[in-house]
Coordinates of N, CA and C in Angstrom, one line a residue:
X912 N -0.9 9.1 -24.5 CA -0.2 8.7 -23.3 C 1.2 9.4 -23.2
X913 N 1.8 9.7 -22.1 CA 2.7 10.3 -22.0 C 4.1 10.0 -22.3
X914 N 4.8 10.3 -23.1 CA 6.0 9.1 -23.6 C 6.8 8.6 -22.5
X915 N 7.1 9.7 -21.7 CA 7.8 8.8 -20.7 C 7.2 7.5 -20.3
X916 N 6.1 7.6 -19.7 CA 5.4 6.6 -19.1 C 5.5 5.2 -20.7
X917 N 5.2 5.5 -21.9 CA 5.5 4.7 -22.3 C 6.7 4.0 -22.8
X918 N 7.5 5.1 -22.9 CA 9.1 4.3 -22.5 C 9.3 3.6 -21.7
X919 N 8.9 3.9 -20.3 CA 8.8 3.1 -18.9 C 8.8 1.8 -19.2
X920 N 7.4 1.8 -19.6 CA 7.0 0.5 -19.7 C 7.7 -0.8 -20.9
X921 N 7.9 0.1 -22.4 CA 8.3 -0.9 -23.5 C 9.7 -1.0 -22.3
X922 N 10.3 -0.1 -21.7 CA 11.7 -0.9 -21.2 C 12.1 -1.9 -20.1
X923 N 10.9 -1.8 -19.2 CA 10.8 -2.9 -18.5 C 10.4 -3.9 -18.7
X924 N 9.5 -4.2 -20.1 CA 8.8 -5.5 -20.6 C 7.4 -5.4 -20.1
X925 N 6.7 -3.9 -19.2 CA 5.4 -4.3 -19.0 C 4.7 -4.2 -19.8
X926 N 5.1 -4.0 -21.3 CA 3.7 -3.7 -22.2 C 3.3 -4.6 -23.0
X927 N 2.4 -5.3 -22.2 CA 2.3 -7.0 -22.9 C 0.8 -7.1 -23.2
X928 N 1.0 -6.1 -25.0 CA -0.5 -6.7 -25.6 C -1.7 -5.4 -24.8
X929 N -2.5 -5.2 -25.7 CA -3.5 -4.5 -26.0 C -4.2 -4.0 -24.6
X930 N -4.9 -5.1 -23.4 CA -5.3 -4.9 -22.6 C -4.5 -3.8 -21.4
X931 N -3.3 -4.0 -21.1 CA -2.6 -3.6 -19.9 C -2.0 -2.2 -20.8
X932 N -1.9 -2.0 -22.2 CA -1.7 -0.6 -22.7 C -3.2 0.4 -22.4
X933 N -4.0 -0.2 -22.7 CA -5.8 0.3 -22.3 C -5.3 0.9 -20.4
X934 N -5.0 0.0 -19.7 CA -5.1 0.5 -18.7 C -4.5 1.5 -18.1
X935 N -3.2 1.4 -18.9 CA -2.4 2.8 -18.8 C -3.1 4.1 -19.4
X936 N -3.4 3.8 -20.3 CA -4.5 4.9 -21.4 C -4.8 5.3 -20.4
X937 N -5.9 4.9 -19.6 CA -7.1 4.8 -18.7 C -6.3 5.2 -17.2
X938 N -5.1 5.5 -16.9 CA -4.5 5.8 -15.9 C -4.8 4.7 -14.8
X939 N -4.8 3.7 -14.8 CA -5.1 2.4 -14.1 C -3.4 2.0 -13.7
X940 N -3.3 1.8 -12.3 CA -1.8 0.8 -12.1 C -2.9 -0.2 -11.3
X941 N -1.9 -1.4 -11.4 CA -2.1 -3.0 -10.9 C -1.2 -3.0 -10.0
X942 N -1.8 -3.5 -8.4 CA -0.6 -3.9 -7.5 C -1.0 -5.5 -7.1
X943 N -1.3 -6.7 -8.0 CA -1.3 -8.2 -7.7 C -0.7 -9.0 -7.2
X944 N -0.4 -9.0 -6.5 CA 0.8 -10.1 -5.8 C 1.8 -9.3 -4.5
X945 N 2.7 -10.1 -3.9 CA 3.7 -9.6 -3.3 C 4.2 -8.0 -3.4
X946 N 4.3 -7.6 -2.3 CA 4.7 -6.0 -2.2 C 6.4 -6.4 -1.9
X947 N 6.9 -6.4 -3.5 CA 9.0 -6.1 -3.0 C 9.4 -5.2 -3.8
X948 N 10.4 -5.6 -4.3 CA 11.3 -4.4 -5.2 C 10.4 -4.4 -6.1
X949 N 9.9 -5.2 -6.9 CA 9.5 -4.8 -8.3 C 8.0 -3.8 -7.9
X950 N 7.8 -3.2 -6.8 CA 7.2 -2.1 -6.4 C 7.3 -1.5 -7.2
X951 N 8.6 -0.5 -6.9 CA 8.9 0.7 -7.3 C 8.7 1.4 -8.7
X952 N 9.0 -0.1 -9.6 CA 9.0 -0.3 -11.2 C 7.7 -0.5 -11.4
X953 N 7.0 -1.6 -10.9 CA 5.3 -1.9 -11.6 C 4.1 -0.6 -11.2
X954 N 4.7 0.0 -9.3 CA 3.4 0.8 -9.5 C 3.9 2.2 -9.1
X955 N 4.6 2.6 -8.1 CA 5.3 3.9 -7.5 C 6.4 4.9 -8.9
X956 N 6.9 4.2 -10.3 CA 7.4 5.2 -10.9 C 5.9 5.7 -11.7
X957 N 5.3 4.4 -12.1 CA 4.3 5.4 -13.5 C 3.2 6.2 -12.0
X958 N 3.1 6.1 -11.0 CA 2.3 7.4 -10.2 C 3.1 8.2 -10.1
X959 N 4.3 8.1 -10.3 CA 4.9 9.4 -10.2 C 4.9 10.2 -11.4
X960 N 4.5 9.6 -12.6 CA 4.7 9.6 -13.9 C 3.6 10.2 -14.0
X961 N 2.1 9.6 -13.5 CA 0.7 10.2 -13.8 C 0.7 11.5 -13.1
X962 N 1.6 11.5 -12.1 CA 1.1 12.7 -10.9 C 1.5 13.9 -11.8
X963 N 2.4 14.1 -12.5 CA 2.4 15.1 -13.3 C 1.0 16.0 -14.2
X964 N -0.1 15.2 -14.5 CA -1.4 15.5 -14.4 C -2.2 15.5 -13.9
X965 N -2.7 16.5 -12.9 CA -3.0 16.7 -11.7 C -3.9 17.4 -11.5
X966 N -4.8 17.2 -13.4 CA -6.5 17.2 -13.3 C -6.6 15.3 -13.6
X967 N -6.1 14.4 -14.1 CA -6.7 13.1 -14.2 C -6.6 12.5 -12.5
X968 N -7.8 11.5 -12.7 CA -7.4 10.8 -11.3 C -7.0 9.5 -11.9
X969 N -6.0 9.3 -10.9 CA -4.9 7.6 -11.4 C -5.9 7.1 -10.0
X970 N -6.0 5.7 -10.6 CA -6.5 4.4 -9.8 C -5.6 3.2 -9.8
X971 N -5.9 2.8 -8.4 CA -5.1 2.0 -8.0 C -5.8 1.1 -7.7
X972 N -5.7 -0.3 -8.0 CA -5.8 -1.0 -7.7 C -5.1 -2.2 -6.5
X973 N -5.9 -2.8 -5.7 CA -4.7 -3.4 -5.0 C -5.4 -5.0 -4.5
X974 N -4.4 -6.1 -4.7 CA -4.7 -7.3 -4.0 C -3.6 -8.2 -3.7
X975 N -3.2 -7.9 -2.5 CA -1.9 -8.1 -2.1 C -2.2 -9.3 -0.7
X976 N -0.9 -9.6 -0.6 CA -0.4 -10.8 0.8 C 0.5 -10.1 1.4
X977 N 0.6 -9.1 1.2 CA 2.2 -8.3 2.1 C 3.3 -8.1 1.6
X978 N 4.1 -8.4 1.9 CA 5.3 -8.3 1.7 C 6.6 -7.2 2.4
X979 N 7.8 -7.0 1.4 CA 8.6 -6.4 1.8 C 7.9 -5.0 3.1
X980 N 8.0 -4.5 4.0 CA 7.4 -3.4 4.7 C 8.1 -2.1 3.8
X981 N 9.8 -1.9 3.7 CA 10.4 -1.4 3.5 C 9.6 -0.6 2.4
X982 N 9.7 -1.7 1.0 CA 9.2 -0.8 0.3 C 7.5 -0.8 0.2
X983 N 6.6 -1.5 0.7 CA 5.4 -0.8 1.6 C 5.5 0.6 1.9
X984 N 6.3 0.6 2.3 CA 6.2 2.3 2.6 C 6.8 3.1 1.9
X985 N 7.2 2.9 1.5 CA 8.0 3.7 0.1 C 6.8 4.2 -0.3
X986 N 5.5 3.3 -0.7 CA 4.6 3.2 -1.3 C 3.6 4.6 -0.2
X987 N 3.6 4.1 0.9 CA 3.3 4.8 1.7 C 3.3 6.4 1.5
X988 N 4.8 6.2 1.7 CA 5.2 8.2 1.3 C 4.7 9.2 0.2
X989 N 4.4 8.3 -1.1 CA 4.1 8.3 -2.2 C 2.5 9.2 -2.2
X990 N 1.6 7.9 -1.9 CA 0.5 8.0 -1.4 C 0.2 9.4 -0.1
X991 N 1.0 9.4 0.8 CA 0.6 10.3 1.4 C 1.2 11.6 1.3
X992 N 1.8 11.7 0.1 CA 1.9 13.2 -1.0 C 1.8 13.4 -2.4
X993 N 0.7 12.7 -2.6 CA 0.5 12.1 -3.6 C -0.4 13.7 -4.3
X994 N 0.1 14.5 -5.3 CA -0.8 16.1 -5.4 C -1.9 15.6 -6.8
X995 N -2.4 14.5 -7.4 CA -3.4 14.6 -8.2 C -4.2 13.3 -6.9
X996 N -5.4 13.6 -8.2 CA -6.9 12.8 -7.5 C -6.3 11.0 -7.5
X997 N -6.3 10.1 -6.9 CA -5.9 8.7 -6.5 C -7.0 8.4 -5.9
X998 N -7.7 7.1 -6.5 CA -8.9 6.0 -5.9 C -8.0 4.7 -6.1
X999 N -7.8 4.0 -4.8 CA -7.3 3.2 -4.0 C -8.0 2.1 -3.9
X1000 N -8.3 0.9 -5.0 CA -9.5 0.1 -4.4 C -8.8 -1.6 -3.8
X1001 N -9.3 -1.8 -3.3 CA -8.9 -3.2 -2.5 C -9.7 -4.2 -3.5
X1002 N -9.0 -5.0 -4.3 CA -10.1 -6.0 -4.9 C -10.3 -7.2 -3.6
X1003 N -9.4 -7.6 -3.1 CA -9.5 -8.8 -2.9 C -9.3 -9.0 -1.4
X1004 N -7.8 -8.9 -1.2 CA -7.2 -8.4 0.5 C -6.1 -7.3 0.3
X1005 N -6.1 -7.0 1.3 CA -5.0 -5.9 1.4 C -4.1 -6.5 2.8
X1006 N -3.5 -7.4 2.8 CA -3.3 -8.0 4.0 C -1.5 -7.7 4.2
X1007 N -1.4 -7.8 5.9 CA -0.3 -7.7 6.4 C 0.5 -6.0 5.9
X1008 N 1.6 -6.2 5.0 CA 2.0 -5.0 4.4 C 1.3 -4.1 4.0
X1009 N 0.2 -4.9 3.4 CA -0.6 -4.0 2.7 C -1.4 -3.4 2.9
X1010 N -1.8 -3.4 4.3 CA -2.9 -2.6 5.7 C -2.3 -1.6 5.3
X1011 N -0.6 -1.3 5.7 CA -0.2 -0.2 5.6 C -0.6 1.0 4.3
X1012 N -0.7 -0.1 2.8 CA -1.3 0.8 2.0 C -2.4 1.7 2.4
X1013 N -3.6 0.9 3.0 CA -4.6 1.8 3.3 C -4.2 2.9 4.6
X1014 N -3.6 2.8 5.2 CA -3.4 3.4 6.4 C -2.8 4.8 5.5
X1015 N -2.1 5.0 4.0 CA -1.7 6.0 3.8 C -2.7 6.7 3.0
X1016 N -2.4 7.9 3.4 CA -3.3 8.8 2.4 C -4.8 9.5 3.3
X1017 N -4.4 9.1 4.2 CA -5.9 9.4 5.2 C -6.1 10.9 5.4
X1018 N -4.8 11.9 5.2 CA -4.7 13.0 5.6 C -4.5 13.7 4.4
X1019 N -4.5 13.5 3.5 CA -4.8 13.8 2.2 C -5.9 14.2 1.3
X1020 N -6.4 15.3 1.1 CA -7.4 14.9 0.4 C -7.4 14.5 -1.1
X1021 N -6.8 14.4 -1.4 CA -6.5 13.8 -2.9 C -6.9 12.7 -2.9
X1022 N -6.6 11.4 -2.3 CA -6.6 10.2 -1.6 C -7.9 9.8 -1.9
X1023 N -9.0 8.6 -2.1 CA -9.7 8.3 -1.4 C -9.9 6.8 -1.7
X1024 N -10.1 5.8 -0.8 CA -9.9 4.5 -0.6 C -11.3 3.5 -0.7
X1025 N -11.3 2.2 -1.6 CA -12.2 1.6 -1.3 C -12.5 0.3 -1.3
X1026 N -13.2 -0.7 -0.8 CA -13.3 -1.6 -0.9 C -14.6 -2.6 -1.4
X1027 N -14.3 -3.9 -1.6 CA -15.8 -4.7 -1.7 C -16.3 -5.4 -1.1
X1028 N -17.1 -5.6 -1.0 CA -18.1 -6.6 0.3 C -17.3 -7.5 0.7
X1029 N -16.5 -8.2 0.0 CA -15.6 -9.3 0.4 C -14.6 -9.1 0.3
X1030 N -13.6 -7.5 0.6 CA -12.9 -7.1 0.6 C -11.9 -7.9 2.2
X1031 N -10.6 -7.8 2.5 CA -10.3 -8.7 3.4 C -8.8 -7.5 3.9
X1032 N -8.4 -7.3 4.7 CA -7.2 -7.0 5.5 C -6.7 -7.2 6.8
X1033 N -5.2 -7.4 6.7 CA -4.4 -8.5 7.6 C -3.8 -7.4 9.1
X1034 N -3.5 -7.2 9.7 CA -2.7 -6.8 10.7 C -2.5 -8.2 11.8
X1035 N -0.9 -8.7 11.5 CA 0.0 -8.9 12.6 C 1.3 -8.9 12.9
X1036 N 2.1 -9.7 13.3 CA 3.1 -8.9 13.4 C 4.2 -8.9 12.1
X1037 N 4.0 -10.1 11.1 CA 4.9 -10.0 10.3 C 5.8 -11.1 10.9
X1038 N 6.9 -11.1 9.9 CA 7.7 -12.0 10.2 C 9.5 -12.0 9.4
X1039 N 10.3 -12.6 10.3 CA 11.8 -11.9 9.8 C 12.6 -13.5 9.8
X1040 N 13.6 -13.3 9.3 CA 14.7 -14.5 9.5 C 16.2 -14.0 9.3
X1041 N 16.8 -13.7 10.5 CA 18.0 -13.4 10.8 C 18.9 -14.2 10.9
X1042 N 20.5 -13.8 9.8 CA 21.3 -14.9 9.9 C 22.7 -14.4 10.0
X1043 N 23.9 -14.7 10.2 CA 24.6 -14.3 10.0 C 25.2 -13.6 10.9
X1044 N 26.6 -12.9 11.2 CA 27.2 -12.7 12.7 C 26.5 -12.3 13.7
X1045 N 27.3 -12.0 14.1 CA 26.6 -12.2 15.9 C 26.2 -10.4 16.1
X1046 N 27.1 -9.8 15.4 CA 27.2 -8.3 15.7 C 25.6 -7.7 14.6
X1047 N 25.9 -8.4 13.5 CA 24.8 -7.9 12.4 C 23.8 -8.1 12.9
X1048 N 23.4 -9.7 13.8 CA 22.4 -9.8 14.0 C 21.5 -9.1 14.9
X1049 N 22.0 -8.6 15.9 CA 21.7 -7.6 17.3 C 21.5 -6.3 16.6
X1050 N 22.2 -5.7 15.8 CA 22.1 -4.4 14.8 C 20.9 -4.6 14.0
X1051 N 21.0 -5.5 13.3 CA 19.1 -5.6 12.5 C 18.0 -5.9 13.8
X1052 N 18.5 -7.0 14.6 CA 17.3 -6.8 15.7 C 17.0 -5.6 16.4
X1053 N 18.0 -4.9 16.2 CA 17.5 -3.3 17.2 C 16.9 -2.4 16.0
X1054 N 17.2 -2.3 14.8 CA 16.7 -1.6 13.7 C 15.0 -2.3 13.4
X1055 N 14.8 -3.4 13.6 CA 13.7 -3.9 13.1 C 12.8 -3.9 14.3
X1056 N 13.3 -3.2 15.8 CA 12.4 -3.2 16.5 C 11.8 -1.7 16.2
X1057 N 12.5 -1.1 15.9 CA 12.4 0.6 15.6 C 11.5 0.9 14.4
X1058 N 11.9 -0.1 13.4 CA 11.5 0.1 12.4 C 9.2 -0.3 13.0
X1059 N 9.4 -1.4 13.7 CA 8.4 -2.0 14.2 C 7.4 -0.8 15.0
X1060 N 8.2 -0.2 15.7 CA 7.9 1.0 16.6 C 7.2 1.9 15.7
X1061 N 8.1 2.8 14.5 CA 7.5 3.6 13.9 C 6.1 3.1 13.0
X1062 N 6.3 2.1 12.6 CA 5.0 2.0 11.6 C 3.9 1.5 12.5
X1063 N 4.0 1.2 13.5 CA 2.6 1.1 14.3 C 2.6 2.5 14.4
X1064 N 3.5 3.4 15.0 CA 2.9 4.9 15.4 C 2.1 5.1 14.3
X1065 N 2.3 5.1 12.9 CA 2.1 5.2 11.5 C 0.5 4.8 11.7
X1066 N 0.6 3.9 11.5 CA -1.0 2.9 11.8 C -2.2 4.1 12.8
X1067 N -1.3 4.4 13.8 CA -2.4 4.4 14.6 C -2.5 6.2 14.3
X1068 N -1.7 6.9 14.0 CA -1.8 8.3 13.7 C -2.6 8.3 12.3
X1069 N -2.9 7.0 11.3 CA -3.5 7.7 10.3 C -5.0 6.6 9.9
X1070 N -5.2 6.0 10.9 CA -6.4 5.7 11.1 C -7.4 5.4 12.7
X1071 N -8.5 5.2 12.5 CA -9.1 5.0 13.8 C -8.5 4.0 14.9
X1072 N -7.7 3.0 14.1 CA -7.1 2.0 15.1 C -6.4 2.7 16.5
X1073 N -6.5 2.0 18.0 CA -5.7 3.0 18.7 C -4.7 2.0 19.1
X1074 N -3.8 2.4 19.8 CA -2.5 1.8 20.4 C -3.2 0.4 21.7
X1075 N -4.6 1.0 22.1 CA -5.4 -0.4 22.7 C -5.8 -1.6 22.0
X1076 N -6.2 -0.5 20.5 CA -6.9 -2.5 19.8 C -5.6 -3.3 19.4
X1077 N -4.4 -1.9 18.9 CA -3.3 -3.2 18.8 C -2.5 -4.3 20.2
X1078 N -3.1 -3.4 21.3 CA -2.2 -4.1 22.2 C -2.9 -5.3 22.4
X1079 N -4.5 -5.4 22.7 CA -5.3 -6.1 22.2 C -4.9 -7.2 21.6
X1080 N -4.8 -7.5 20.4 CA -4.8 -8.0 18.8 C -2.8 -8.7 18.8
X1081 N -2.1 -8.1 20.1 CA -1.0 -8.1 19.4 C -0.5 -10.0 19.8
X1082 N 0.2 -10.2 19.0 CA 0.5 -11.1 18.6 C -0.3 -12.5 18.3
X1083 N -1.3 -11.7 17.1 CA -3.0 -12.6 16.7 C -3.1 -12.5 14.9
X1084 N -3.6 -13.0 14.5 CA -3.8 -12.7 13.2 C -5.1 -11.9 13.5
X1085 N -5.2 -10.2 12.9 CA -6.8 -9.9 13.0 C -7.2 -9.8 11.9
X1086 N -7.5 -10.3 11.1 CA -9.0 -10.2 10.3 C -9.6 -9.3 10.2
X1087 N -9.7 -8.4 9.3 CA -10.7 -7.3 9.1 C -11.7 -7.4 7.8
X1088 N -13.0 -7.6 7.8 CA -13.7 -7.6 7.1 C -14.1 -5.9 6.3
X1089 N -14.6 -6.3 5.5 CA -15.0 -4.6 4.6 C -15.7 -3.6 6.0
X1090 N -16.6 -4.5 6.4 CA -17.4 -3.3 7.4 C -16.3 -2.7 8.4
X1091 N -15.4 -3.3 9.6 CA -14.3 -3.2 10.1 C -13.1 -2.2 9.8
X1092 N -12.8 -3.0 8.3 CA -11.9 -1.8 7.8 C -12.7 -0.4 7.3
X1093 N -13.6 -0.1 7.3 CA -14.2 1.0 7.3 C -14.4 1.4 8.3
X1094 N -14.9 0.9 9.3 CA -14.8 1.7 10.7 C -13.8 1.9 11.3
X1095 N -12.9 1.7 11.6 CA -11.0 1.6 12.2 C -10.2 2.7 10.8
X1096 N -11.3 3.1 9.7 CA -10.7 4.2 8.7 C -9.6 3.9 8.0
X1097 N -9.5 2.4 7.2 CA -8.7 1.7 6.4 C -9.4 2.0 5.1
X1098 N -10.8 2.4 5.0 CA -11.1 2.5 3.8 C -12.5 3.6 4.0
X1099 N -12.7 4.7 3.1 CA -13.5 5.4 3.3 C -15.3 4.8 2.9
X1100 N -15.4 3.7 1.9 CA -16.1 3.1 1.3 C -16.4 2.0 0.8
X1101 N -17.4 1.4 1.0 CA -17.6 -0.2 0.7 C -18.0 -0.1 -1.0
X1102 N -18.0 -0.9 -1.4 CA -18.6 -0.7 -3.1 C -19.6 -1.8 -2.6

């Protein structure tokens, strides 16, 4: 294993016990839960860390509820210059934020994405809670309409979805089953 990557980990406390050192061995990251800060630490530095070998393919795993968008895309960027081989699988859902995961990497070929029969992903609008002066608040609501703006362009430039199914869909919970997210090009493959 590569020291860095294992310094990474003995310093942030991820190396807990036999199994989750195997998976690093094995170039495996875990994205389980909430997409926030601890992003950048649990799965975006060790791919930055694998990408340095760029005959192995690193796998990703993912079963997410959303989260932060911000660093969603971080995640995003990552992924969609991502220069070794990356298999992307959806265990569970990939919902809300984490549509966006699949939506990266589509123009890539390094990239390739997949899911399982009961695989599940979320698009809607998300949700915010603004507080605090009067001036801040108008300044975040104009930034988070922008911010709103670009990542749909995002969406619809890197998959089949068009600017109709969201207008469609907009302000709905949609539901996308394995077959769905493969046709709309969220995932290249069902397992």
């Amino acid at each position: 294993m590569d020291q860095l990557l294992e310094e990474f980990y003995v310093r942030t406390g991820e190396l807990i016990g036999g199994l989750y050192q195997e998976w690093i061995n094995k170039r495996i990251i875990v994205l389980n839960g909430e997409t926030n800060s601890s992003l950048v630490e649990s799965v975006i530095i060790p791919l930055l860390i694998m990408e340095k070998d760029k005959e192995k393919p690193v796998t990703l795993y993912i079963n997410t509820c959303g989260g932060s968008i911000v660093e969603t895309m971080t995640l995003c960027n990552i992924i969609d210059n991502y220069s070794a081989p990356l298999n992307i699988y959806v265990l569970g859902q990939a919902a809300s934020a984490g549509t966006y995961i699949l939506c990266a990497g589509n123009h890539n070929p390094n990239v390739k994405k997949y899911c399982y029969k009961f695989s599940v992903a979320l698009i809607h609008a998300g949700g915010t809670c603004l507080n605090g002066e009067t001036n801040v608040v108008r300044d975040t609501y104009v930034f988070l309409e922008d911010l709103d703006s670009r990542i749909r362009n995002y969406m619809i430039e890197n998959t089949k979805i068009t600017e109709e199914d969201l207008n469609q869909k907009n302000r709905k919970e949609w539901y996308l089953f394995a077959e769905e997210m493969k046709e709309k090009g969220l995932v290249d493959e069902i397992i």
